[in-house]
């Protein structure tokens, strides 16, 4: 097995013998990615309780920090920083909407 090294640890990369086996491994990675997105989304929902205005949710400076961080991480792992940043922009846009909805609902409890 090859090892893909990352700052946070090592993920085993299996050497696959068939395209079918390779696709199954990619599917496993995709499931993990979706699980991590769900975890991030849950944290975003929690963040709403610390915000006092919708403007605080639309924190442009924080978003720029996150995008810079993931660009650098992507570069360090040999992945396209633009692709990763584009994915994050889409995810952040959706999660900002989730956080705004959570923020507006927090007063109704």
mmCIF file with all atom_site columns, N, CA and C in Angstrom, residues 48-92:
data_model
loop_
_atom_site.group_PDB
_atom_site.id
_atom_site.type_symbol
_atom_site.label_atom_id
_atom_site.label_alt_id
_atom_site.label_comp_id
_atom_site.label_asym_id
_atom_site.label_entity_id
_atom_site.label_seq_id
_atom_site.pdbx_PDB_ins_code
_atom_site.Cartn_x
_atom_site.Cartn_y
_atom_site.Cartn_z
_atom_site.occupancy
_atom_site.B_iso_or_equiv
_atom_site.pdbx_formal_charge
_atom_site.auth_seq_id
_atom_site.auth_comp_id
_atom_site.auth_asym_id
_atom_site.auth_atom_id
_atom_site.pdbx_PDB_model_num
ATOM 1   N N  . UNK A 1 48 ? -24.208 29.654 15.110 1.00 0.00 ? 48 UNK A N  1
ATOM 2   C CA . UNK A 1 48 ? -25.281 30.658 15.102 1.00 0.00 ? 48 UNK A CA 1
ATOM 3   C C  . UNK A 1 48 ? -25.593 31.175 16.500 1.00 0.00 ? 48 UNK A C  1
ATOM 4   N N  . UNK A 1 49 ? -25.421 30.329 17.514 1.00 0.00 ? 49 UNK A N  1
ATOM 5   C CA . UNK A 1 49 ? -25.761 30.777 18.872 1.00 0.00 ? 49 UNK A CA 1
ATOM 6   C C  . UNK A 1 49 ? -24.776 31.807 19.422 1.00 0.00 ? 49 UNK A C  1
ATOM 7   N N  . UNK A 1 50 ? -23.631 31.949 18.773 1.00 0.00 ? 50 UNK A N  1
ATOM 8   C CA . UNK A 1 50 ? -22.636 32.924 19.216 1.00 0.00 ? 50 UNK A CA 1
ATOM 9   C C  . UNK A 1 50 ? -22.714 34.243 18.449 1.00 0.00 ? 50 UNK A C  1
ATOM 10  N N  . UNK A 1 51 ? -23.578 34.291 17.450 1.00 0.00 ? 51 UNK A N  1
ATOM 11  C CA . UNK A 1 51 ? -23.688 35.472 16.596 1.00 0.00 ? 51 UNK A CA 1
ATOM 12  C C  . UNK A 1 51 ? -24.870 36.329 17.034 1.00 0.00 ? 51 UNK A C  1
ATOM 13  N N  . UNK A 1 52 ? -24.725 37.632 16.864 1.00 0.00 ? 52 UNK A N  1
ATOM 14  C CA . UNK A 1 52 ? -25.778 38.567 17.270 1.00 0.00 ? 52 UNK A CA 1
ATOM 15  C C  . UNK A 1 52 ? -26.488 39.211 16.085 1.00 0.00 ? 52 UNK A C  1
ATOM 16  N N  . UNK A 1 53 ? -25.851 39.162 14.912 1.00 0.00 ? 53 UNK A N  1
ATOM 17  C CA . UNK A 1 53 ? -26.459 39.742 13.710 1.00 0.00 ? 53 UNK A CA 1
ATOM 18  C C  . UNK A 1 53 ? -26.152 38.852 12.505 1.00 0.00 ? 53 UNK A C  1
ATOM 19  N N  . UNK A 1 54 ? -26.949 39.017 11.462 1.00 0.00 ? 54 UNK A N  1
ATOM 20  C CA . UNK A 1 54 ? -26.702 38.284 10.220 1.00 0.00 ? 54 UNK A CA 1
ATOM 21  C C  . UNK A 1 54 ? -25.360 38.700 9.615  1.00 0.00 ? 54 UNK A C  1
ATOM 22  N N  . UNK A 1 55 ? -24.984 39.949 9.793  1.00 0.00 ? 55 UNK A N  1
ATOM 23  C CA . UNK A 1 55 ? -23.686 40.414 9.276  1.00 0.00 ? 55 UNK A CA 1
ATOM 24  C C  . UNK A 1 55 ? -22.518 39.646 9.890  1.00 0.00 ? 55 UNK A C  1
ATOM 25  N N  . UNK A 1 56 ? -22.658 39.248 11.145 1.00 0.00 ? 56 UNK A N  1
ATOM 26  C CA . UNK A 1 56 ? -21.605 38.450 11.782 1.00 0.00 ? 56 UNK A CA 1
ATOM 27  C C  . UNK A 1 56 ? -21.486 37.083 11.123 1.00 0.00 ? 56 UNK A C  1
ATOM 28  N N  . UNK A 1 57 ? -22.596 36.576 10.619 1.00 0.00 ? 57 UNK A N  1
ATOM 29  C CA . UNK A 1 57 ? -22.575 35.280 9.939  1.00 0.00 ? 57 UNK A CA 1
ATOM 30  C C  . UNK A 1 57 ? -21.839 35.402 8.607  1.00 0.00 ? 57 UNK A C  1
ATOM 31  N N  . UNK A 1 58 ? -22.099 36.481 7.909  1.00 0.00 ? 58 UNK A N  1
ATOM 32  C CA . UNK A 1 58 ? -21.444 36.718 6.614  1.00 0.00 ? 58 UNK A CA 1
ATOM 33  C C  . UNK A 1 58 ? -20.074 37.345 6.854  1.00 0.00 ? 58 UNK A C  1
ATOM 34  N N  . UNK A 1 59 ? -19.232 36.638 7.533  1.00 0.00 ? 59 UNK A N  1
ATOM 35  C CA . UNK A 1 59 ? -17.917 37.133 7.965  1.00 0.00 ? 59 UNK A CA 1
ATOM 36  C C  . UNK A 1 59 ? -16.908 36.986 6.830  1.00 0.00 ? 59 UNK A C  1
ATOM 37  N N  . UNK A 1 60 ? -16.837 37.994 5.972  1.00 0.00 ? 60 UNK A N  1
ATOM 38  C CA . UNK A 1 60 ? -15.962 37.934 4.795  1.00 0.00 ? 60 UNK A CA 1
ATOM 39  C C  . UNK A 1 60 ? -14.501 37.666 5.146  1.00 0.00 ? 60 UNK A C  1
ATOM 40  N N  . UNK A 1 61 ? -14.028 38.267 6.227  1.00 0.00 ? 61 UNK A N  1
ATOM 41  C CA . UNK A 1 61 ? -12.630 38.072 6.625  1.00 0.00 ? 61 UNK A CA 1
ATOM 42  C C  . UNK A 1 61 ? -12.379 36.619 7.026  1.00 0.00 ? 61 UNK A C  1
ATOM 43  N N  . UNK A 1 62 ? -13.301 36.042 7.772  1.00 0.00 ? 62 UNK A N  1
ATOM 44  C CA . UNK A 1 62 ? -13.168 34.637 8.184  1.00 0.00 ? 62 UNK A CA 1
ATOM 45  C C  . UNK A 1 62 ? -13.213 33.719 6.965  1.00 0.00 ? 62 UNK A C  1
ATOM 46  N N  . UNK A 1 63 ? -14.119 34.010 6.047  1.00 0.00 ? 63 UNK A N  1
ATOM 47  C CA . UNK A 1 63 ? -14.226 33.189 4.836  1.00 0.00 ? 63 UNK A CA 1
ATOM 48  C C  . UNK A 1 63 ? -12.917 33.248 4.051  1.00 0.00 ? 63 UNK A C  1
ATOM 49  N N  . UNK A 1 64 ? -12.348 34.420 3.918  1.00 0.00 ? 64 UNK A N  1
ATOM 50  C CA . UNK A 1 64 ? -11.074 34.571 3.207  1.00 0.00 ? 64 UNK A CA 1
ATOM 51  C C  . UNK A 1 64 ? -9.963  33.799 3.914  1.00 0.00 ? 64 UNK A C  1
ATOM 52  N N  . UNK A 1 65 ? -9.951  33.821 5.251  1.00 0.00 ? 65 UNK A N  1
ATOM 53  C CA . UNK A 1 65 ? -8.963  33.044 6.017  1.00 0.00 ? 65 UNK A CA 1
ATOM 54  C C  . UNK A 1 65 ? -9.109  31.552 5.738  1.00 0.00 ? 65 UNK A C  1
ATOM 55  N N  . UNK A 1 66 ? -10.345 31.068 5.742  1.00 0.00 ? 66 UNK A N  1
ATOM 56  C CA . UNK A 1 66 ? -10.602 29.645 5.476  1.00 0.00 ? 66 UNK A CA 1
ATOM 57  C C  . UNK A 1 66 ? -10.127 29.284 4.070  1.00 0.00 ? 66 UNK A C  1
ATOM 58  N N  . UNK A 1 67 ? -10.471 30.110 3.091  1.00 0.00 ? 67 UNK A N  1
ATOM 59  C CA . UNK A 1 67 ? -10.071 29.827 1.709  1.00 0.00 ? 67 UNK A CA 1
ATOM 60  C C  . UNK A 1 67 ? -8.556  29.832 1.553  1.00 0.00 ? 67 UNK A C  1
ATOM 61  N N  . UNK A 1 68 ? -7.882  30.768 2.188  1.00 0.00 ? 68 UNK A N  1
ATOM 62  C CA . UNK A 1 68 ? -6.413  30.787 2.137  1.00 0.00 ? 68 UNK A CA 1
ATOM 63  C C  . UNK A 1 68 ? -5.824  29.542 2.783  1.00 0.00 ? 68 UNK A C  1
ATOM 64  N N  . UNK A 1 69 ? -6.398  29.149 3.917  1.00 0.00 ? 69 UNK A N  1
ATOM 65  C CA . UNK A 1 69 ? -5.909  27.959 4.620  1.00 0.00 ? 69 UNK A CA 1
ATOM 66  C C  . UNK A 1 69 ? -6.048  26.708 3.749  1.00 0.00 ? 69 UNK A C  1
ATOM 67  N N  . UNK A 1 70 ? -7.223  26.521 3.144  1.00 0.00 ? 70 UNK A N  1
ATOM 68  C CA . UNK A 1 70 ? -7.416  25.304 2.341  1.00 0.00 ? 70 UNK A CA 1
ATOM 69  C C  . UNK A 1 70 ? -6.602  25.345 1.051  1.00 0.00 ? 70 UNK A C  1
ATOM 70  N N  . UNK A 1 71 ? -6.365  26.529 0.511  1.00 0.00 ? 71 UNK A N  1
ATOM 71  C CA . UNK A 1 71 ? -5.478  26.639 -0.667 1.00 0.00 ? 71 UNK A CA 1
ATOM 72  C C  . UNK A 1 71 ? -4.065  26.161 -0.313 1.00 0.00 ? 71 UNK A C  1
ATOM 73  N N  . UNK A 1 72 ? -3.553  26.630 0.826  1.00 0.00 ? 72 UNK A N  1
ATOM 74  C CA . UNK A 1 72 ? -2.206  26.226 1.254  1.00 0.00 ? 72 UNK A CA 1
ATOM 75  C C  . UNK A 1 72 ? -2.149  24.730 1.553  1.00 0.00 ? 72 UNK A C  1
ATOM 76  N N  . UNK A 1 73 ? -3.181  24.220 2.186  1.00 0.00 ? 73 UNK A N  1
ATOM 77  C CA . UNK A 1 73 ? -3.225  22.783 2.490  1.00 0.00 ? 73 UNK A CA 1
ATOM 78  C C  . UNK A 1 73 ? -3.234  21.980 1.194  1.00 0.00 ? 73 UNK A C  1
ATOM 79  N N  . UNK A 1 74 ? -4.037  22.412 0.232  1.00 0.00 ? 74 UNK A N  1
ATOM 80  C CA . UNK A 1 74 ? -4.102  21.719 -1.056 1.00 0.00 ? 74 UNK A CA 1
ATOM 81  C C  . UNK A 1 74 ? -2.731  21.708 -1.733 1.00 0.00 ? 74 UNK A C  1
ATOM 82  N N  . UNK A 1 75 ? -2.077  22.860 -1.744 1.00 0.00 ? 75 UNK A N  1
ATOM 83  C CA . UNK A 1 75 ? -0.734  22.944 -2.338 1.00 0.00 ? 75 UNK A CA 1
ATOM 84  C C  . UNK A 1 75 ? 0.234   21.974 -1.678 1.00 0.00 ? 75 UNK A C  1
ATOM 85  N N  . UNK A 1 76 ? 0.170   21.892 -0.354 1.00 0.00 ? 76 UNK A N  1
ATOM 86  C CA . UNK A 1 76 ? 1.096   21.017 0.375  1.00 0.00 ? 76 UNK A CA 1
ATOM 87  C C  . UNK A 1 76 ? 0.836   19.545 0.088  1.00 0.00 ? 76 UNK A C  1
ATOM 88  N N  . UNK A 1 77 ? -0.372  19.233 -0.385 1.00 0.00 ? 77 UNK A N  1
ATOM 89  C CA . UNK A 1 77 ? -0.728  17.845 -0.686 1.00 0.00 ? 77 UNK A CA 1
ATOM 90  C C  . UNK A 1 77 ? -0.712  17.543 -2.183 1.00 0.00 ? 77 UNK A C  1
ATOM 91  N N  . UNK A 1 78 ? -0.326  18.526 -2.989 1.00 0.00 ? 78 UNK A N  1
ATOM 92  C CA . UNK A 1 78 ? -0.249  18.298 -4.424 1.00 0.00 ? 78 UNK A CA 1
ATOM 93  C C  . UNK A 1 78 ? -1.594  18.291 -5.130 1.00 0.00 ? 78 UNK A C  1
ATOM 94  N N  . UNK A 1 79 ? -2.559  18.997 -4.555 1.00 0.00 ? 79 UNK A N  1
ATOM 95  C CA . UNK A 1 79 ? -3.898  19.084 -5.135 1.00 0.00 ? 79 UNK A CA 1
ATOM 96  C C  . UNK A 1 79 ? -4.102  20.521 -5.620 1.00 0.00 ? 79 UNK A C  1
ATOM 97  N N  . UNK A 1 80 ? -4.904  20.684 -6.659 1.00 0.00 ? 80 UNK A N  1
ATOM 98  C CA . UNK A 1 80 ? -5.149  22.015 -7.210 1.00 0.00 ? 80 UNK A CA 1
ATOM 99  C C  . UNK A 1 80 ? -5.766  22.937 -6.161 1.00 0.00 ? 80 UNK A C  1
ATOM 100 N N  . UNK A 1 81 ? -5.061  24.013 -5.789 1.00 0.00 ? 81 UNK A N  1
ATOM 101 C CA . UNK A 1 81 ? -5.614  24.936 -4.799 1.00 0.00 ? 81 UNK A CA 1
ATOM 102 C C  . UNK A 1 81 ? -6.871  25.649 -5.306 1.00 0.00 ? 81 UNK A C  1
ATOM 103 N N  . UNK A 1 82 ? -6.940  25.894 -6.609 1.00 0.00 ? 82 UNK A N  1
ATOM 104 C CA . UNK A 1 82 ? -8.129  26.548 -7.160 1.00 0.00 ? 82 UNK A CA 1
ATOM 105 C C  . UNK A 1 82 ? -9.352  25.644 -7.079 1.00 0.00 ? 82 UNK A C  1
ATOM 106 N N  . UNK A 1 83 ? -9.164  24.353 -7.375 1.00 0.00 ? 83 UNK A N  1
ATOM 107 C CA . UNK A 1 83 ? -10.274 23.413 -7.286 1.00 0.00 ? 83 UNK A CA 1
ATOM 108 C C  . UNK A 1 83 ? -10.787 23.333 -5.847 1.00 0.00 ? 83 UNK A C  1
ATOM 109 N N  . UNK A 1 84 ? -9.863  23.203 -4.904 1.00 0.00 ? 84 UNK A N  1
ATOM 110 C CA . UNK A 1 84 ? -10.251 23.095 -3.498 1.00 0.00 ? 84 UNK A CA 1
ATOM 111 C C  . UNK A 1 84 ? -10.948 24.374 -3.042 1.00 0.00 ? 84 UNK A C  1
ATOM 112 N N  . UNK A 1 85 ? -10.410 25.520 -3.409 1.00 0.00 ? 85 UNK A N  1
ATOM 113 C CA . UNK A 1 85 ? -11.036 26.791 -3.028 1.00 0.00 ? 85 UNK A CA 1
ATOM 114 C C  . UNK A 1 85 ? -12.429 26.922 -3.638 1.00 0.00 ? 85 UNK A C  1
ATOM 115 N N  . UNK A 1 86 ? -12.580 26.508 -4.893 1.00 0.00 ? 86 UNK A N  1
ATOM 116 C CA . UNK A 1 86 ? -13.905 26.563 -5.529 1.00 0.00 ? 86 UNK A CA 1
ATOM 117 C C  . UNK A 1 86 ? -14.909 25.667 -4.810 1.00 0.00 ? 86 UNK A C  1
ATOM 118 N N  . UNK A 1 87 ? -14.481 24.467 -4.445 1.00 0.00 ? 87 UNK A N  1
ATOM 119 C CA . UNK A 1 87 ? -15.356 23.562 -3.691 1.00 0.00 ? 87 UNK A CA 1
ATOM 120 C C  . UNK A 1 87 ? -15.757 24.191 -2.361 1.00 0.00 ? 87 UNK A C  1
ATOM 121 N N  . UNK A 1 88 ? -14.783 24.775 -1.688 1.00 0.00 ? 88 UNK A N  1
ATOM 122 C CA . UNK A 1 88 ? -15.060 25.410 -0.397 1.00 0.00 ? 88 UNK A CA 1
ATOM 123 C C  . UNK A 1 88 ? -15.979 26.612 -0.537 1.00 0.00 ? 88 UNK A C  1
ATOM 124 N N  . UNK A 1 89 ? -15.811 27.396 -1.598 1.00 0.00 ? 89 UNK A N  1
ATOM 125 C CA . UNK A 1 89 ? -16.706 28.540 -1.808 1.00 0.00 ? 89 UNK A CA 1
ATOM 126 C C  . UNK A 1 89 ? -18.152 28.077 -1.910 1.00 0.00 ? 89 UNK A C  1
ATOM 127 N N  . UNK A 1 90 ? -18.381 27.020 -2.685 1.00 0.00 ? 90 UNK A N  1
ATOM 128 C CA . UNK A 1 90 ? -19.737 26.472 -2.823 1.00 0.00 ? 90 UNK A CA 1
ATOM 129 C C  . UNK A 1 90 ? -20.267 25.993 -1.475 1.00 0.00 ? 90 UNK A C  1
ATOM 130 N N  . UNK A 1 91 ? -19.426 25.254 -0.748 1.00 0.00 ? 91 UNK A N  1
ATOM 131 C CA . UNK A 1 91 ? -19.834 24.716 0.543  1.00 0.00 ? 91 UNK A CA 1
ATOM 132 C C  . UNK A 1 91 ? -20.106 25.844 1.536  1.00 0.00 ? 91 UNK A C  1
ATOM 133 N N  . UNK A 1 92 ? -19.235 26.823 1.581  1.00 0.00 ? 92 UNK A N  1
ATOM 134 C CA . UNK A 1 92 ? -19.402 27.939 2.516  1.00 0.00 ? 92 UNK A CA 1
ATOM 135 C C  . UNK A 1 92 ? -20.662 28.728 2.197  1.00 0.00 ? 92 UNK A C  1
#
